[in-house]
Amino acid sequence: MALDPFVAADFVRNAAPGFTPRVGLVLGSGLGGLADKIDVVSSIDFTDIPEFPQSTVEGHAGRLVLGRLGGMPVVCMQGRIHLYEGIDPQDLAVPVRVLKLLGIEILIVTNAAGSFHEDVGPGRLMLLSDHINLTSRNPLVGENDERFGPRFFSMEEAYDPILREHFKAVAKELEIDLAEGVYLHYLGPNFETPAEIRAFKTLGADAVGMSTTPEVLVARHCGLRVAAISNITNLVAGLSKTKLSHEQTLECAQLAAEDLEKLMIIFLETLKRELLKSHIREDANGNNQ
Ligand code: HPA
């Protein structure tokens, strides 16, 4: 039996009565520290949430944190579940659907990734412009749940152009050198072979990692606006002498963690101002908030 996001969402709602998050955040490997900056309303272990898939990877705390970040009401997944853990892909639809049911309109996804560009090395951030899902898996395969979205939907501009411009403007203001590129999702759990990397380069990848596309597919299906940022922890296999391991990923994720925290907080602060302004405009047009 598939997991039921409605049951999970009811449980979370009861843990934070009256609190409606507007933005969802997914924090990738070694990036859980951003959750510590949240002015917490409620924090719930994934293991306590009924009908919620469970993560098994070290460095992924597995907690849902609700509260305010940069003044914005957010719900944050501190840790995520990956396809390579062997989970039924359909169950991977649950976390994002729970966030949608809680009230979010925007999903911001982060991950750790290897870079194909020598001039965009460890410690840099890359804004995703698009993705290539090379896993042959998709949480939306199977009977379509019409309560969330249509059977067929477009993935053009999946990474919201306005949110991307907004991230770029904030990065410029903070003097953070934000790269931009295409993320390729490799199933893992092994890192890629150098031959695979050469092949992926010809496909148009700028970064490679083992997450993100399931969440983005589910989010776009249910009409959420999406942005995603890779924390570059290494150059891809064959491009540097560093031996890739999960420890190396976690260690190097710290290099850009501070930049990512600043970027995210100021992004949310300014987004909140924009949202407030658009509400005022709506009022001026005679609509109720
Ligand atoms: N490949 C896949 N996943 C990753 C990498 C990589 O080089 N770096 C961090 N996560």
Tab-separated table of C-alpha atoms and ligand atoms in Angstrom:
chain	number	residue	atom	x	y	z
A	1	MET	CA	0.000	0.000	0.000
A	2	ALA	CA	1.283	3.450	-0.909
A	3	LEU	CA	1.961	5.945	1.886
A	4	ASP	CA	-0.790	8.527	2.486
A	5	PRO	CA	0.441	12.171	2.500
A	6	PHE	CA	-2.904	13.389	3.906
A	7	VAL	CA	-2.387	11.392	7.121
A	8	ALA	CA	1.187	12.668	7.450
A	9	ALA	CA	0.127	16.288	6.805
A	10	ASP	CA	-2.651	16.094	9.439
A	11	PHE	CA	-0.132	14.872	11.988
A	12	VAL	CA	2.282	17.746	11.218
A	13	ARG	CA	-0.543	20.318	11.250
A	14	ASN	CA	-1.553	19.162	14.722
A	15	ALA	CA	2.040	19.602	15.893
A	16	ALA	CA	2.059	23.280	14.772
A	17	PRO	CA	-1.542	24.461	15.117
A	18	GLY	CA	-2.347	27.650	13.200
A	19	PHE	CA	1.058	27.800	11.504
A	20	THR	CA	1.035	27.958	7.687
A	21	PRO	CA	4.412	27.728	5.947
A	22	ARG	CA	4.694	29.504	2.586
A	23	VAL	CA	8.082	28.168	1.500
A	24	GLY	CA	9.440	24.631	1.756
A	25	LEU	CA	13.164	23.941	1.986
A	26	VAL	CA	14.934	20.643	1.386
A	27	LEU	CA	18.421	20.566	2.878
A	28	GLY	CA	20.954	18.230	1.299
A	29	SER	CA	24.130	16.500	2.533
A	30	GLY	CA	25.939	18.547	5.147
A	31	LEU	CA	23.571	21.504	4.745
A	32	GLY	CA	21.305	20.746	7.705
A	33	GLY	CA	22.912	23.666	9.604
A	34	LEU	CA	20.537	26.112	7.951
A	35	ALA	CA	17.732	24.565	9.998
A	36	ASP	CA	19.535	25.783	13.144
A	37	LYS	CA	18.932	29.373	11.972
A	38	ILE	CA	15.153	28.844	12.002
A	39	ASP	CA	13.086	30.490	14.673
A	40	VAL	CA	11.412	27.167	15.476
A	41	VAL	CA	7.698	26.694	15.976
A	42	SER	CA	7.834	22.898	15.881
A	43	SER	CA	10.441	20.260	15.077
A	44	ILE	CA	9.393	16.699	14.301
A	45	ASP	CA	11.543	13.625	13.610
A	46	PHE	CA	10.605	11.880	10.360
A	47	THR	CA	10.352	8.676	12.405
A	48	ASP	CA	7.474	10.169	14.416
A	49	ILE	CA	5.405	11.113	11.347
A	50	PRO	CA	2.938	8.423	10.272
A	51	GLU	CA	2.925	7.512	6.552
A	52	PHE	CA	6.256	9.310	5.979
A	53	PRO	CA	9.197	7.574	4.223
A	54	GLN	CA	12.341	7.164	6.313
A	55	SER	CA	15.951	8.170	5.523
A	56	THR	CA	18.935	5.952	6.355
A	57	VAL	CA	21.945	8.106	5.372
A	58	GLU	CA	24.434	9.595	7.813
A	59	GLY	CA	24.472	13.423	7.619
A	60	HIS	CA	20.731	13.501	6.917
A	61	ALA	CA	19.137	14.155	10.294
A	62	GLY	CA	15.646	13.328	9.129
A	63	ARG	CA	13.618	16.074	10.762
A	64	LEU	CA	10.848	18.414	9.687
A	65	VAL	CA	11.378	21.890	11.143
A	66	LEU	CA	8.591	24.489	11.033
A	67	GLY	CA	9.239	28.111	11.875
A	68	ARG	CA	10.484	31.416	10.505
A	69	LEU	CA	13.631	32.006	8.478
A	70	GLY	CA	14.383	35.558	7.353
A	71	GLY	CA	10.910	36.317	8.735
A	72	MET	CA	9.284	33.925	6.234
A	73	PRO	CA	7.102	31.077	7.510
A	74	VAL	CA	8.928	27.961	6.299
A	75	VAL	CA	8.887	24.215	6.639
A	76	CYS	CA	12.258	22.628	6.258
A	77	MET	CA	13.196	19.037	5.543
A	78	GLN	CA	16.464	18.618	7.402
A	79	GLY	CA	17.613	15.569	5.494
A	80	ARG	CA	15.920	13.753	2.645
A	81	ILE	CA	15.312	10.290	1.310
A	82	HIS	CA	17.121	9.145	-1.834
A	83	LEU	CA	16.205	6.716	-4.585
A	84	TYR	CA	19.450	4.792	-4.002
A	85	GLU	CA	18.185	3.815	-0.549
A	86	GLY	CA	15.916	1.398	-2.374
A	87	ILE	CA	12.691	3.188	-1.515
A	88	ASP	CA	9.654	2.674	-3.750
A	89	PRO	CA	9.832	5.773	-6.028
A	90	GLN	CA	6.096	6.429	-5.445
A	91	ASP	CA	6.766	6.876	-1.715
A	92	LEU	CA	9.208	9.651	-2.621
A	93	ALA	CA	6.203	11.746	-3.674
A	94	VAL	CA	5.055	11.920	-0.063
A	95	PRO	CA	7.406	14.489	1.539
A	96	VAL	CA	6.809	17.206	-1.091
A	97	ARG	CA	3.054	16.499	-1.096
A	98	VAL	CA	2.989	16.876	2.680
A	99	LEU	CA	4.671	20.280	2.334
A	100	LYS	CA	2.139	21.242	-0.347
A	101	LEU	CA	-0.750	20.192	1.906
A	102	LEU	CA	0.728	22.283	4.728
A	103	GLY	CA	0.389	25.339	2.468
A	104	ILE	CA	3.701	26.043	0.733
A	105	GLU	CA	3.706	27.810	-2.646
A	106	ILE	CA	7.445	27.635	-3.314
A	107	LEU	CA	9.919	24.778	-2.881
A	108	ILE	CA	13.646	25.432	-2.595
A	109	VAL	CA	15.817	22.359	-2.933
A	110	THR	CA	19.501	22.102	-2.055
A	111	ASN	CA	21.968	19.314	-2.679
A	112	ALA	CA	25.659	18.466	-2.701
A	113	ALA	CA	27.055	17.942	-6.184
A	114	GLY	CA	30.174	17.429	-8.238
A	115	SER	CA	31.027	20.087	-10.824
A	116	PHE	CA	32.093	19.522	-14.448
A	117	HIS	CA	33.810	22.922	-14.527
A	118	GLU	CA	37.311	23.390	-13.148
A	119	ASP	CA	36.566	27.072	-12.501
A	120	VAL	CA	33.518	26.128	-10.376
A	121	GLY	CA	35.143	23.976	-7.691
A	122	PRO	CA	34.485	22.989	-4.069
A	123	GLY	CA	33.082	25.844	-2.016
A	124	ARG	CA	31.022	27.290	-4.880
A	125	LEU	CA	27.245	27.380	-5.256
A	126	MET	CA	25.401	26.591	-8.488
A	127	LEU	CA	21.843	27.664	-9.203
A	128	LEU	CA	20.041	25.029	-11.256
A	129	SER	CA	18.629	26.147	-14.592
A	130	ASP	CA	17.342	22.682	-15.573
A	131	HIS	CA	17.944	19.006	-14.927
A	132	ILE	CA	18.556	15.665	-16.627
A	133	ASN	CA	16.939	12.738	-14.826
A	134	LEU	CA	19.195	9.805	-15.657
A	135	THR	CA	17.817	7.466	-13.006
A	136	SER	CA	15.015	5.950	-15.135
A	137	ARG	CA	12.845	6.397	-12.054
A	138	ASN	CA	10.039	8.837	-11.376
A	139	PRO	CA	7.771	9.114	-8.282
A	140	LEU	CA	4.849	9.969	-10.581
A	141	VAL	CA	4.877	6.640	-12.444
A	142	GLY	CA	1.725	4.672	-11.652
A	143	GLU	CA	-1.869	5.759	-11.245
A	144	ASN	CA	-2.101	9.563	-11.313
A	145	ASP	CA	-3.365	11.231	-8.136
A	146	GLU	CA	-5.663	13.913	-9.630
A	147	ARG	CA	-5.893	15.647	-6.229
A	148	PHE	CA	-2.354	16.889	-6.816
A	149	GLY	CA	-2.062	17.442	-10.540
A	150	PRO	CA	-2.706	16.237	-14.083
A	151	ARG	CA	-1.398	13.024	-15.661
A	152	PHE	CA	0.768	14.914	-18.152
A	153	PHE	CA	2.481	18.197	-17.420
A	154	SER	CA	5.263	20.364	-18.816
A	155	MET	CA	8.762	20.518	-17.328
A	156	GLU	CA	9.702	23.640	-19.313
A	157	GLU	CA	10.850	26.386	-16.954
A	158	ALA	CA	10.614	23.888	-14.081
A	159	TYR	CA	13.209	26.003	-12.286
A	160	ASP	CA	11.241	29.221	-11.951
A	161	PRO	CA	12.872	32.024	-13.995
A	162	ILE	CA	11.690	34.754	-11.619
A	163	LEU	CA	12.996	32.979	-8.525
A	164	ARG	CA	16.280	32.405	-10.335
A	165	GLU	CA	16.637	36.096	-11.172
A	166	HIS	CA	15.859	36.856	-7.564
A	167	PHE	CA	18.571	34.473	-6.310
A	168	LYS	CA	21.071	36.002	-8.734
A	169	ALA	CA	20.260	39.532	-7.581
A	170	VAL	CA	20.646	38.584	-3.915
A	171	ALA	CA	23.930	36.755	-4.619
A	172	LYS	CA	25.269	39.836	-6.414
A	173	GLU	CA	24.320	42.042	-3.485
A	174	LEU	CA	26.087	39.661	-1.084
A	175	GLU	CA	29.093	39.316	-3.438
A	176	ILE	CA	28.582	35.561	-3.653
A	177	ASP	CA	29.830	34.091	-6.925
A	178	LEU	CA	26.761	32.081	-7.951
A	179	ALA	CA	27.229	29.776	-10.947
A	180	GLU	CA	24.284	28.500	-12.957
A	181	GLY	CA	23.852	25.211	-14.773
A	182	VAL	CA	22.180	21.911	-15.536
A	183	TYR	CA	22.078	19.218	-12.825
A	184	LEU	CA	22.258	15.583	-13.781
A	185	HIS	CA	20.733	13.063	-11.366
A	186	TYR	CA	22.808	9.883	-11.184
A	187	LEU	CA	21.138	7.067	-9.246
A	188	GLY	CA	24.207	6.123	-7.156
A	189	PRO	CA	25.023	5.008	-4.497
A	190	ASN	CA	28.493	4.802	-6.099
A	191	PHE	CA	30.082	7.893	-7.553
A	192	GLU	CA	30.362	7.949	-11.345
A	193	THR	CA	33.106	6.313	-13.384
A	194	PRO	CA	35.322	8.708	-15.395
A	195	ALA	CA	33.821	7.218	-18.594
A	196	GLU	CA	30.310	8.001	-17.356
A	197	ILE	CA	31.419	11.528	-16.565
A	198	ARG	CA	32.762	11.987	-20.112
A	199	ALA	CA	29.415	10.730	-21.432
A	200	PHE	CA	27.410	13.050	-19.153
A	201	LYS	CA	29.493	16.008	-20.284
A	202	THR	CA	28.359	15.431	-23.841
A	203	LEU	CA	24.752	15.313	-22.570
A	204	GLY	CA	25.071	18.853	-21.261
A	205	ALA	CA	25.539	18.359	-17.524
A	206	ASP	CA	27.216	21.063	-15.444
A	207	ALA	CA	26.825	19.295	-12.080
A	208	VAL	CA	26.035	15.747	-10.979
A	209	GLY	CA	24.462	14.442	-7.794
A	210	MET	CA	22.206	11.728	-6.396
A	211	SER	CA	19.032	13.611	-5.483
A	212	THR	CA	16.695	16.499	-6.313
A	213	THR	CA	14.873	15.405	-9.488
A	214	PRO	CA	12.180	13.363	-7.636
A	215	GLU	CA	11.297	16.333	-5.442
A	216	VAL	CA	11.266	18.752	-8.366
A	217	LEU	CA	9.041	16.457	-10.465
A	218	VAL	CA	6.535	16.054	-7.626
A	219	ALA	CA	6.607	19.778	-6.874
A	220	ARG	CA	5.980	20.802	-10.488
A	221	HIS	CA	3.201	18.219	-10.797
A	222	CYS	CA	1.303	19.906	-7.953
A	223	GLY	CA	2.009	23.422	-9.233
A	224	LEU	CA	4.675	24.567	-6.782
A	225	ARG	CA	7.228	27.116	-7.942
A	226	VAL	CA	10.720	25.634	-7.658
A	227	ALA	CA	14.290	26.808	-7.213
A	228	ALA	CA	17.326	24.652	-6.487
A	229	ILE	CA	20.934	25.220	-5.519
A	230	SER	CA	23.864	22.804	-5.623
A	231	ASN	CA	26.608	23.105	-3.087
A	232	ILE	CA	29.656	22.076	-5.110
A	233	THR	CA	31.720	19.720	-2.957
A	234	ASN	CA	34.121	18.385	-5.606
A	235	LEU	CA	35.081	18.292	-9.234
A	236	VAL	CA	33.607	15.249	-10.974
A	237	ALA	CA	35.476	11.930	-11.173
A	238	GLY	CA	38.506	12.118	-13.432
A	239	LEU	CA	38.787	15.896	-13.197
A	240	SER	CA	40.716	16.033	-9.915
A	241	LYS	CA	42.872	13.748	-7.763
A	242	THR	CA	40.516	13.945	-4.748
A	243	LYS	CA	39.123	10.517	-3.880
A	244	LEU	CA	35.353	10.839	-3.633
A	245	SER	CA	33.572	9.563	-0.538
A	246	HIS	CA	30.600	10.545	1.600
A	247	GLU	CA	33.034	11.920	4.233
A	248	GLN	CA	34.669	14.116	1.559
A	249	THR	CA	31.207	15.370	0.526
A	250	LEU	CA	30.198	16.241	4.101
A	251	GLU	CA	33.545	17.935	4.796
A	252	CYS	CA	33.536	20.071	1.651
A	253	ALA	CA	29.832	20.887	2.029
A	254	GLN	CA	30.936	23.108	4.906
A	255	LEU	CA	33.014	25.327	2.561
A	256	ALA	CA	29.951	26.996	1.040
A	257	ALA	CA	27.518	26.328	3.886
A	258	GLU	CA	27.898	29.858	5.248
A	259	ASP	CA	27.356	31.456	1.814
A	260	LEU	CA	24.290	29.290	1.289
A	261	GLU	CA	22.850	30.257	4.674
A	262	LYS	CA	23.340	33.992	3.978
A	263	LEU	CA	21.957	33.667	0.461
A	264	MET	CA	18.892	31.778	1.623
A	265	ILE	CA	18.090	34.078	4.539
A	266	ILE	CA	18.356	37.308	2.515
A	267	PHE	CA	16.466	35.664	-0.366
A	268	LEU	CA	13.601	34.812	1.988
A	269	GLU	CA	13.644	38.280	3.585
A	270	THR	CA	13.320	40.013	0.222
A	271	LEU	CA	10.809	37.454	-1.065
A	272	LYS	CA	8.653	38.147	1.961
A	273	ARG	CA	8.710	41.859	1.145
A	274	GLU	CA	7.740	41.089	-2.483
A	275	LEU	CA	4.901	38.807	-1.393
A	276	LEU	CA	3.627	41.463	0.986
A	277	LYS	CA	3.725	44.034	-1.825
A	278	SER	CA	1.779	41.717	-4.155
A	279	HIS	CA	-0.842	41.226	-1.450
A	280	ILE	CA	-1.199	44.986	-1.144
A	281	ARG	CA	-1.624	45.174	-4.935
A	282	GLU	CA	-4.286	42.483	-4.741
A	283	ASP	CA	-6.104	44.513	-2.124
A	284	ALA	CA	-5.922	47.628	-4.288
A	285	ASN	CA	-7.556	45.562	-7.035
A	286	GLY	CA	-10.421	44.842	-4.739
A	287	ASN	CA	-9.541	41.251	-3.951
A	288	ASN	CA	-9.477	39.865	-0.463
A	289	GLN	CA	-6.178	38.491	0.874
B	1	HPA	N1	28.706	12.713	-7.919
B	1	HPA	C1	27.500	12.345	-7.428
B	1	HPA	N2	27.021	12.832	-6.303
B	1	HPA	C2	27.752	13.742	-5.640
B	1	HPA	C3	28.998	14.160	-6.105
B	1	HPA	C4	29.506	13.608	-7.308
B	1	HPA	O1	30.609	13.940	-7.793
B	1	HPA	N3	29.453	15.077	-5.203
B	1	HPA	C5	28.512	15.200	-4.246
B	1	HPA	N4	27.473	14.387	-4.500
